[in-house]
XYZ file of C-alpha atoms in Angstrom:
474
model
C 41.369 17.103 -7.320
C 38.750 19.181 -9.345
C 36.298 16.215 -8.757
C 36.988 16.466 -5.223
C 36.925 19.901 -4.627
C 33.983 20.235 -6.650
C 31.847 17.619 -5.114
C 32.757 19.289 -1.681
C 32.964 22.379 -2.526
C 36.464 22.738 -0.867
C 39.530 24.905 -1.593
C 43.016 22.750 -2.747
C 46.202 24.383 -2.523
C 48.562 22.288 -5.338
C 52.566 22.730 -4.754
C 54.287 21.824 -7.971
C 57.886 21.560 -8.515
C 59.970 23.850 -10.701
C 62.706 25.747 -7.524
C 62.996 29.451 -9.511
C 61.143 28.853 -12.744
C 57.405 28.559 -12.588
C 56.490 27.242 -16.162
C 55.279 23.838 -14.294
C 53.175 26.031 -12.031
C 52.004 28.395 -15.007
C 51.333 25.889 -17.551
C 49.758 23.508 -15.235
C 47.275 26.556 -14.180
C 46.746 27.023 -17.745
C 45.737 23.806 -18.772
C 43.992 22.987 -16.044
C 41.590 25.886 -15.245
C 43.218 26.477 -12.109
C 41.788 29.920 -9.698
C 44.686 31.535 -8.862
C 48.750 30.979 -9.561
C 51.907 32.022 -7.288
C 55.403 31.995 -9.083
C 59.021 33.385 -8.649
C 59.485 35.667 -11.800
C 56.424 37.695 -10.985
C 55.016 37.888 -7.251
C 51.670 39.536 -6.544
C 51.109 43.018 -6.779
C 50.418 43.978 -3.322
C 51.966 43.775 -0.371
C 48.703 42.425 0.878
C 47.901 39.920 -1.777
C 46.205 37.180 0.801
C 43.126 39.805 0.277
C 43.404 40.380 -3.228
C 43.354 35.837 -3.729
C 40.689 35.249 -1.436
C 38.503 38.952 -2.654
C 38.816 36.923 -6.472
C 38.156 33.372 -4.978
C 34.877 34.628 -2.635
C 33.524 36.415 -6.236
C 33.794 33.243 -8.164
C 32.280 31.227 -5.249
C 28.868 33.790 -5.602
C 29.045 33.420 -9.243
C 28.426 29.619 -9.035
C 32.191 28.027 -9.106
C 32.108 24.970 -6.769
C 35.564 24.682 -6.348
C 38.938 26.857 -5.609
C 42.546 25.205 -6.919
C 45.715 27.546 -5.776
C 48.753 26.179 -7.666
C 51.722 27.450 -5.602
C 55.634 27.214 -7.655
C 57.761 25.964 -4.618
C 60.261 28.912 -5.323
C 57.050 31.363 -4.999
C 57.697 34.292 -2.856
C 56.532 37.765 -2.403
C 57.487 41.053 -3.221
C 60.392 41.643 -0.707
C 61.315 38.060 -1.581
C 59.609 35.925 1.014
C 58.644 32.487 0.578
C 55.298 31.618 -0.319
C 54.446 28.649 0.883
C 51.491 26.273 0.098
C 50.668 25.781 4.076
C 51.016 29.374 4.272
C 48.155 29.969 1.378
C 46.521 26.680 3.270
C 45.831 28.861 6.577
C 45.124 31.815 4.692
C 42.133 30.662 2.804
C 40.992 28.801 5.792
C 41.413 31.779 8.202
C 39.546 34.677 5.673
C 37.553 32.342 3.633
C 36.421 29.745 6.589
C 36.583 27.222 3.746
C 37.956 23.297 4.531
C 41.533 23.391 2.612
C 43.454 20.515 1.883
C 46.841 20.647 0.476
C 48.737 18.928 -2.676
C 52.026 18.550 -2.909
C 52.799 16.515 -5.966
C 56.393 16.182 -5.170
C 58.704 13.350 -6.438
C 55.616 11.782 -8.597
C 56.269 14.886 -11.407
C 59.668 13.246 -12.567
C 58.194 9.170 -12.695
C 55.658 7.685 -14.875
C 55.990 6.189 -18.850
C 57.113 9.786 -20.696
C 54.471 11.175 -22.983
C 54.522 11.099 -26.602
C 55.901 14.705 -27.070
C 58.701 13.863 -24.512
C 59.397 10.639 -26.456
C 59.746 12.437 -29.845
C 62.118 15.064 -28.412
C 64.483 12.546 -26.626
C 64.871 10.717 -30.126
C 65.156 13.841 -32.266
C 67.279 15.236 -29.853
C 69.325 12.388 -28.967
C 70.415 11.919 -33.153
C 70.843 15.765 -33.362
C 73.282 15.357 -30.414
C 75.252 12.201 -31.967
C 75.090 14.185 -35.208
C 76.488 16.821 -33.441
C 79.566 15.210 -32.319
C 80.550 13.660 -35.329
C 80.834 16.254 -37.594
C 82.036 18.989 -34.940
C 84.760 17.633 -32.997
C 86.537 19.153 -30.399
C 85.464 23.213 -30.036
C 83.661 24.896 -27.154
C 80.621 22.573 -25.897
C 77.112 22.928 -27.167
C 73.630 22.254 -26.048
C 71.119 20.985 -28.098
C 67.668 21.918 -28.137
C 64.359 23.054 -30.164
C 62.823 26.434 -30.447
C 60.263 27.477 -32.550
C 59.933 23.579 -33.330
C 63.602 23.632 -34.615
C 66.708 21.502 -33.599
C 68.814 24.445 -32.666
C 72.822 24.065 -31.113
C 74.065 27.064 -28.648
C 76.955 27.551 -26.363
C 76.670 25.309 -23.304
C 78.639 27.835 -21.391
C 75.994 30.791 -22.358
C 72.819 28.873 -21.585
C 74.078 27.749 -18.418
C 75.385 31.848 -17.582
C 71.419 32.851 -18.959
C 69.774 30.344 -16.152
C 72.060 31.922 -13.776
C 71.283 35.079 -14.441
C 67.226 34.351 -14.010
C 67.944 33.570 -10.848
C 70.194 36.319 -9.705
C 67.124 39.153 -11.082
C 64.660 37.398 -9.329
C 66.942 37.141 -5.767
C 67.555 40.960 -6.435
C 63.547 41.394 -7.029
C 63.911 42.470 -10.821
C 61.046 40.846 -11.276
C 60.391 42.873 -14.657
C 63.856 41.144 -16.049
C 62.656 38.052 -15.001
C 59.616 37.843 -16.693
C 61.866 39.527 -20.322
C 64.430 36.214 -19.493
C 61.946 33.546 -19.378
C 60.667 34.618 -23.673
C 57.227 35.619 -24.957
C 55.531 32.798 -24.543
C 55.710 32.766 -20.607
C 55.008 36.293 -20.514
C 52.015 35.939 -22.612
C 50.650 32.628 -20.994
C 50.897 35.040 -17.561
C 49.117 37.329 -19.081
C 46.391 35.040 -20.104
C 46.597 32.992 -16.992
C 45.833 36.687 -15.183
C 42.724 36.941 -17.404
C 41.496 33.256 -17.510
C 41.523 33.364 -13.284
C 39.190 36.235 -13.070
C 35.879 35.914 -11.516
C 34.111 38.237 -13.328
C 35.362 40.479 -16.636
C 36.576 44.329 -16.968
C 34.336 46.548 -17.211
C 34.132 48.212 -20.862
C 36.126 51.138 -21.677
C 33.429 54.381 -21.763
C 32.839 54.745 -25.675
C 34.235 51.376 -26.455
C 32.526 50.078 -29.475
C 31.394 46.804 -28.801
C 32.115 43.951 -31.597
C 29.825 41.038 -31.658
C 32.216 37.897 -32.232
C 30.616 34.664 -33.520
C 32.445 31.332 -32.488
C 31.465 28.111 -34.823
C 33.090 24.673 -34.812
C 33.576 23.092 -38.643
C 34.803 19.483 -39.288
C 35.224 16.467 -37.102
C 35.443 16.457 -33.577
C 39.161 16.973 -31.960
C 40.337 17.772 -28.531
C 40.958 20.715 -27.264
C 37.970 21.971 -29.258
C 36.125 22.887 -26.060
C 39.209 24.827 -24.286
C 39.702 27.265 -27.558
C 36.095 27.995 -27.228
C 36.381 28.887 -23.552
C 39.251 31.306 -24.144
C 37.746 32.956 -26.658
C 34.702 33.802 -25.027
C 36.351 34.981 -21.726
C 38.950 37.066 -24.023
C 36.465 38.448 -26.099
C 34.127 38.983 -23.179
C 37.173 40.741 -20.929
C 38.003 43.212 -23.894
C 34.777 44.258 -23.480
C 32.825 42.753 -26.586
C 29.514 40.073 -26.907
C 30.609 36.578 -28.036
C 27.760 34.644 -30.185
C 28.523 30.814 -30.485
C 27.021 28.806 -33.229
C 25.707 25.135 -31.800
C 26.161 22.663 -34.906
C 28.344 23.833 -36.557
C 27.306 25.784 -40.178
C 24.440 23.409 -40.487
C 23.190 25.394 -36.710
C 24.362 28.282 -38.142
C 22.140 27.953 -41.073
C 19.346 27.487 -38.813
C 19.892 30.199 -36.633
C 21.067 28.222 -33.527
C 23.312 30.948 -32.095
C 23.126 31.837 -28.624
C 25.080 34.418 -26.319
C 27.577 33.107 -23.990
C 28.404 35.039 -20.642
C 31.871 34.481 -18.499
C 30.866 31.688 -16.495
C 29.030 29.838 -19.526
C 32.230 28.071 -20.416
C 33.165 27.097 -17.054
C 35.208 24.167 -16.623
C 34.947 23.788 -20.241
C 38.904 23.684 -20.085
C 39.891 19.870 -19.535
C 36.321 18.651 -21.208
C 36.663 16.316 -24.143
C 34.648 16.499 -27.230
C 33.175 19.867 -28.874
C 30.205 21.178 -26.161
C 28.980 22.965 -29.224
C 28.717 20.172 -31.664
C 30.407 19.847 -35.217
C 29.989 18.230 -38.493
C 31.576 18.100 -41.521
C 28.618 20.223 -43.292
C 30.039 22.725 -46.454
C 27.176 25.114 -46.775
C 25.756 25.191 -50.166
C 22.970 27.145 -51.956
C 20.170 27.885 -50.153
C 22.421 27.457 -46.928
C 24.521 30.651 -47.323
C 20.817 32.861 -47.995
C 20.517 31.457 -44.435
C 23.337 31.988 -43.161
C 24.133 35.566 -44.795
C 20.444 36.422 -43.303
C 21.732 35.003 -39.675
C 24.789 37.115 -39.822
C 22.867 39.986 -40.340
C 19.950 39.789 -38.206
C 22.908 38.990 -35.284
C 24.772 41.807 -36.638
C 27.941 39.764 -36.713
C 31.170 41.828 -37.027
C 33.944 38.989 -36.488
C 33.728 35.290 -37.019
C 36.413 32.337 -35.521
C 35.854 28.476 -37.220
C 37.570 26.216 -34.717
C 37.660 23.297 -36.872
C 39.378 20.907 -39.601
C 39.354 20.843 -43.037
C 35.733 21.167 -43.339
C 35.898 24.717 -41.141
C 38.438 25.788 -43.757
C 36.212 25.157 -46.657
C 33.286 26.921 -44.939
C 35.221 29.755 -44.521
C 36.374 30.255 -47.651
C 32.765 29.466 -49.668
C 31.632 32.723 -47.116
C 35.031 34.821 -48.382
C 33.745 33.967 -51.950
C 30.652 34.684 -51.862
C 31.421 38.809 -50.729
C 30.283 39.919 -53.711
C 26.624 39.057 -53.676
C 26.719 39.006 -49.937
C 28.099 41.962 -48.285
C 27.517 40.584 -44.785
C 30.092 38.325 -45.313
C 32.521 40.948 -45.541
C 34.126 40.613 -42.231
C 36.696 39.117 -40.219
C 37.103 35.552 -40.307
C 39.609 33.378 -38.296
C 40.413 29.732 -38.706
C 42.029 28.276 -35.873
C 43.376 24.553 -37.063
C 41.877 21.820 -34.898
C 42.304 18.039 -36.685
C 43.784 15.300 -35.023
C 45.087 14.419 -38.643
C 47.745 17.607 -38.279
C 47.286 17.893 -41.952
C 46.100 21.620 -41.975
C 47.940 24.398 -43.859
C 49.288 27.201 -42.165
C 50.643 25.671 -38.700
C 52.583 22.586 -37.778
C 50.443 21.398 -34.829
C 47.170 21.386 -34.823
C 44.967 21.454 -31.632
C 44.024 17.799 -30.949
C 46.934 15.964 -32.235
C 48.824 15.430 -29.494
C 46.061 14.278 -27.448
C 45.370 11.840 -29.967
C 49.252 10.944 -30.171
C 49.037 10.265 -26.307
C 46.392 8.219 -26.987
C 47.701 5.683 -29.478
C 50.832 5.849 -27.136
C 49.168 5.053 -24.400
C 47.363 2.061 -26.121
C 49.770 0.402 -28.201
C 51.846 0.576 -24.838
C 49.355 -1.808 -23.491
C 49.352 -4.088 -26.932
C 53.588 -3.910 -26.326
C 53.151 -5.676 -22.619
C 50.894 -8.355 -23.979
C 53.372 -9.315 -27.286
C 56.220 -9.407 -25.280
C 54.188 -11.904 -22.562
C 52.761 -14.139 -25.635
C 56.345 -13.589 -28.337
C 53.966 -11.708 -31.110
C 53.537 -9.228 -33.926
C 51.190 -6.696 -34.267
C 49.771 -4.559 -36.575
C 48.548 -1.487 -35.439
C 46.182 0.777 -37.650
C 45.860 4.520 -36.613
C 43.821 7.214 -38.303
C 45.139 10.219 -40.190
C 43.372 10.135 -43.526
C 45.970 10.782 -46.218
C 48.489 12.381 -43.382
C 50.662 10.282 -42.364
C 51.800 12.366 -38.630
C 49.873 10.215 -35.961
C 51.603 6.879 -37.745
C 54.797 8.511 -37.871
C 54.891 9.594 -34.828
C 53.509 6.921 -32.678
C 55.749 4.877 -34.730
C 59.068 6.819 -33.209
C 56.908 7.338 -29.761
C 56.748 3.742 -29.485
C 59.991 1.990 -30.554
C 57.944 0.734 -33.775
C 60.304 -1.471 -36.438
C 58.270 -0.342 -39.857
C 55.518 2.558 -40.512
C 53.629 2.578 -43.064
C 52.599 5.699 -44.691
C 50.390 7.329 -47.291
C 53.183 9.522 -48.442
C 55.263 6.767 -49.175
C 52.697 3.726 -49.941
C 53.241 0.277 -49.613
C 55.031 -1.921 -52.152
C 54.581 -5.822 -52.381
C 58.805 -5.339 -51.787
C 58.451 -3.518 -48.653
C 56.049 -6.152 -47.600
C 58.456 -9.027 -48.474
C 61.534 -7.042 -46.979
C 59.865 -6.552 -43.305
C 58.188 -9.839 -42.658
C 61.761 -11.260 -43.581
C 63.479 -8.772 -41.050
C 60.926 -9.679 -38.560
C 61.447 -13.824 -39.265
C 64.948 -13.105 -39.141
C 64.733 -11.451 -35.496
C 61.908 -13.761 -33.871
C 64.533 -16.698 -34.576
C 67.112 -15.384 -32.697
C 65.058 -14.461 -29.417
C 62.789 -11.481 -30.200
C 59.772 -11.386 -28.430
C 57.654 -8.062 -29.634
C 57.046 -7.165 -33.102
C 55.226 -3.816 -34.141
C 54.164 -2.455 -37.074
C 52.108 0.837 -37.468
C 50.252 1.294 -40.290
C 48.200 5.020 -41.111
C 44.673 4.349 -42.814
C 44.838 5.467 -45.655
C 48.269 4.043 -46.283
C 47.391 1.771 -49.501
C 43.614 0.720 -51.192
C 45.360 -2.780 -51.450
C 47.567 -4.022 -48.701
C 45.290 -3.066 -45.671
C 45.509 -3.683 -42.189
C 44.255 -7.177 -42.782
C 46.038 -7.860 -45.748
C 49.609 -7.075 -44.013
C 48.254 -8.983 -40.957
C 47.348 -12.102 -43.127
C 50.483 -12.272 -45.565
C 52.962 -12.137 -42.549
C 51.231 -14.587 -40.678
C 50.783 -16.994 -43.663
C 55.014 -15.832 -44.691
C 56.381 -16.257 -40.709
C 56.320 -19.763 -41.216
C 55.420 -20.832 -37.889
C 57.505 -18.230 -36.601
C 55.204 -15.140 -36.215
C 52.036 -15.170 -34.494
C 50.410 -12.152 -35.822
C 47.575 -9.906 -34.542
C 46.341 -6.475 -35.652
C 44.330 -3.690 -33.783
C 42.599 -0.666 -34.869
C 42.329 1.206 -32.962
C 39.575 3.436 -34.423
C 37.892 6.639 -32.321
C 39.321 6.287 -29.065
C 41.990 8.482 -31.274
């Protein structure tokens, strides 16, 4: 649809499922860069909010946006509680705007299609919490079981189902403050943003507002989701009123005194765009480096830095912390937002490009799964990771794997013997599909090929064996 509406330069109105709660419609305007967003728990401000959506959508159209996407909640409504309705919005834009709309209703297809690797992990973890569960509490008031905060939590089935209620009840009686409290923190904040991100042009700066000048820089390799941090940051930073610098390169740009500043619509449609627009390495800087890049910070009179990176942003940032002493200038803010597909960084559980990369082996060693079970084979499947084992571990429970092999736990000429006999054992009585997923860095010794080449040699006739590596479409 953004392909479409840009080439045409067309409106789309997008109806997405969710009756009274509108995190489909919210996150889905989030992550896609939508224009503008209509949900239950908080209605526009204004009894005549047709004007105030099409006044925003005509400024970004004279600002250079090609296209418009409206993502309408099918419980939307307005203030006094009347439905809001994506043919409704449809007319609208075509009546004030005189633009050619075309409508989206994505209906049944949101609940089909092969679930994605998140979705997979949380069935399984969930399902053994809830066996778990049962076996050691019989009996007693039913429970629900769920995650928060990345935690298995258990609560009242009863209360959950009297707190969903009760979101809908506040939002019939137009409590629409209550509503927005009910739904948590995070949907309140990701309105917020969503409110900012939409905008066609910033706020103005408070009179007397001291203006920071941020610098954003990538360090490490390149992971996705790279390119949407950078485009928040600049449009937060620029709303609030401040100048955002971005460093091209990475420290080795910085060094050189590639820095350039980016304005509101620089990082448009920077949102779904793979790769890192402002190019990374995995450059430490060293020596003669940080003269350059303590003279850099000061001739840009730099009062805030953020390294969107891996391991290698990490490291940067803390040779500039170190070196405060014989370089004041470094004596400012500096933010490290974790951003490694290898989820091995300290200081957060996911990092940003992981789970892209997760759906990615998923999505893959789905494909290698269809052609085993047609030709009765085993693979072996190498993923990256480095010396974290998370994309192997959890492709392996994403994807129904029978062994993982993982740098945290090594591989053992005993393991080896153990699983090609297990897999023997189960191709003789009927199995069609073997897989094994092994994480690079899981042993100097038994590689990829190794494993590949002993079970083929040990099957006897009975395994035909393959690997894949799958390598940087991770």
């Amino acid at each position: 649809i953004h392909s479409t509406a840009s080439s045409h330069q067309r409106s789309f109105v997008v109806e997405v499922m969710g009756r009274n709660c509108g995190y489909l419609a919210l996150m889905s305007a989030l992550a896609t860069g939508a224009n503008w967003v209509l949900i239950p728990e908080s209605p526009p401000d204004t009894d005549d909010w047709e004007e105030s959506m099409c006044r925003a959508l005509t400024a970004g159209r004279r600002i250079g946006r090609r296209q418009n996407i409206v993502i309408v909640a099918e419980g939307a409504q307005d203030l006094h509680g009347n439905p809001i309705t994506a043919q409704h919005v449809k007319q609208v834009l075509e009546e004030r705007l005189g633009e050619d709309t075309r409508v989206t209703s994505r209906g049944q297809v949101q609940r089909g299609g092969a679930p994605s690797a998140f979705d997979r992990y949380l069935s399984t973890v969930l399902g053994y919490a809830a066996v778990e569960q049962i076996v050691t509490s019989p009996g007693g008031e039913p429970q629900l079981i769920g995650i928060r905060g990345h935690q298995i939590i258990s609560s009242p089935l009863m209360e959950s189902v009297r707190k969903t209620r009760a979101v809908a009840d506040v939002i019939a009686e137009q409590d629409y403050e209550t509503a927005m409290e009910m739904r948590g923190g995070s949907f309140r904040d990701s309105f917020r943003l969503i409110r900012t991100m939409v905008r066609a042009q910033p706020h103005a700066p408070e009179p007397g507002q001291r203006r920071l000048r941020l610098l954003v820089v990538h360090g490490g390799n390149p992971s996705p989701g790279m390119n949407t941090a950078v485009r928040v940051a600049v449009r937060e930073g620029v709303d609030h009123g401040h100048t955002v610098l971005v460093a091209r390169n990475g420290f080795r740009g910085l060094a050189r005194g590639q820095i350039e500043e980016m304005d509101w619509m620089s990082v448009t449609g920077w949102v779904s765009r793979g790769g890192a627009e402002l190019g990374t390495n995995r450059f430490v800087p060293a020596g003669n480096d940080i003269d350059a890049i303590a003279a850099q910070l000061e001739s840009n009179e730099v009062d805030g830095m953020l390294v969107i990176g891996g391991w290698t942003g990490y490291e940067s940032a803390y040779v500039l912390h170190s070196q405060r002493d014989e370089y004041p200038v470094f004596n400012l803010p500096i933010v490290c937002l974790p951003a490694s597909i290898n989820n091995d960084l300290p200081g957060s559980e996911l990092s940003i490009g992981a789970d892209t990369a997760l759906n990615s082996i998923v999505y893959d060693v789905d494909k290698i799964k269809q052609s085993a079970v047609a030709s009765g084979r085993c693979f072996v499947v190498e993923v990256m990771g480095r010396d974290c084992g998370y994309l192997a571990l959890m492709s392996g429970l994403a994807t129904g794997a029978e062994h993982v092999y993982l740098p945290e736990e090594g591989i053992s000429l005993q393991d080896l013997v153990t699983d090609v006999d297990h897999l023997k054992e189960g191709f003789e009585h009927g199995k069609r599909l073997g897989l094994v997923i092994r994480s690079e860095n899981a042993d100097p010794v038994y590689t990829t090929k190794f494993i590949k080449d002993l079970f083929q040699h040990e099957g006897g006739g009975i395994l035909d064996v393959r690997e894949t590596i799958l390598g940087h479409v991770q």
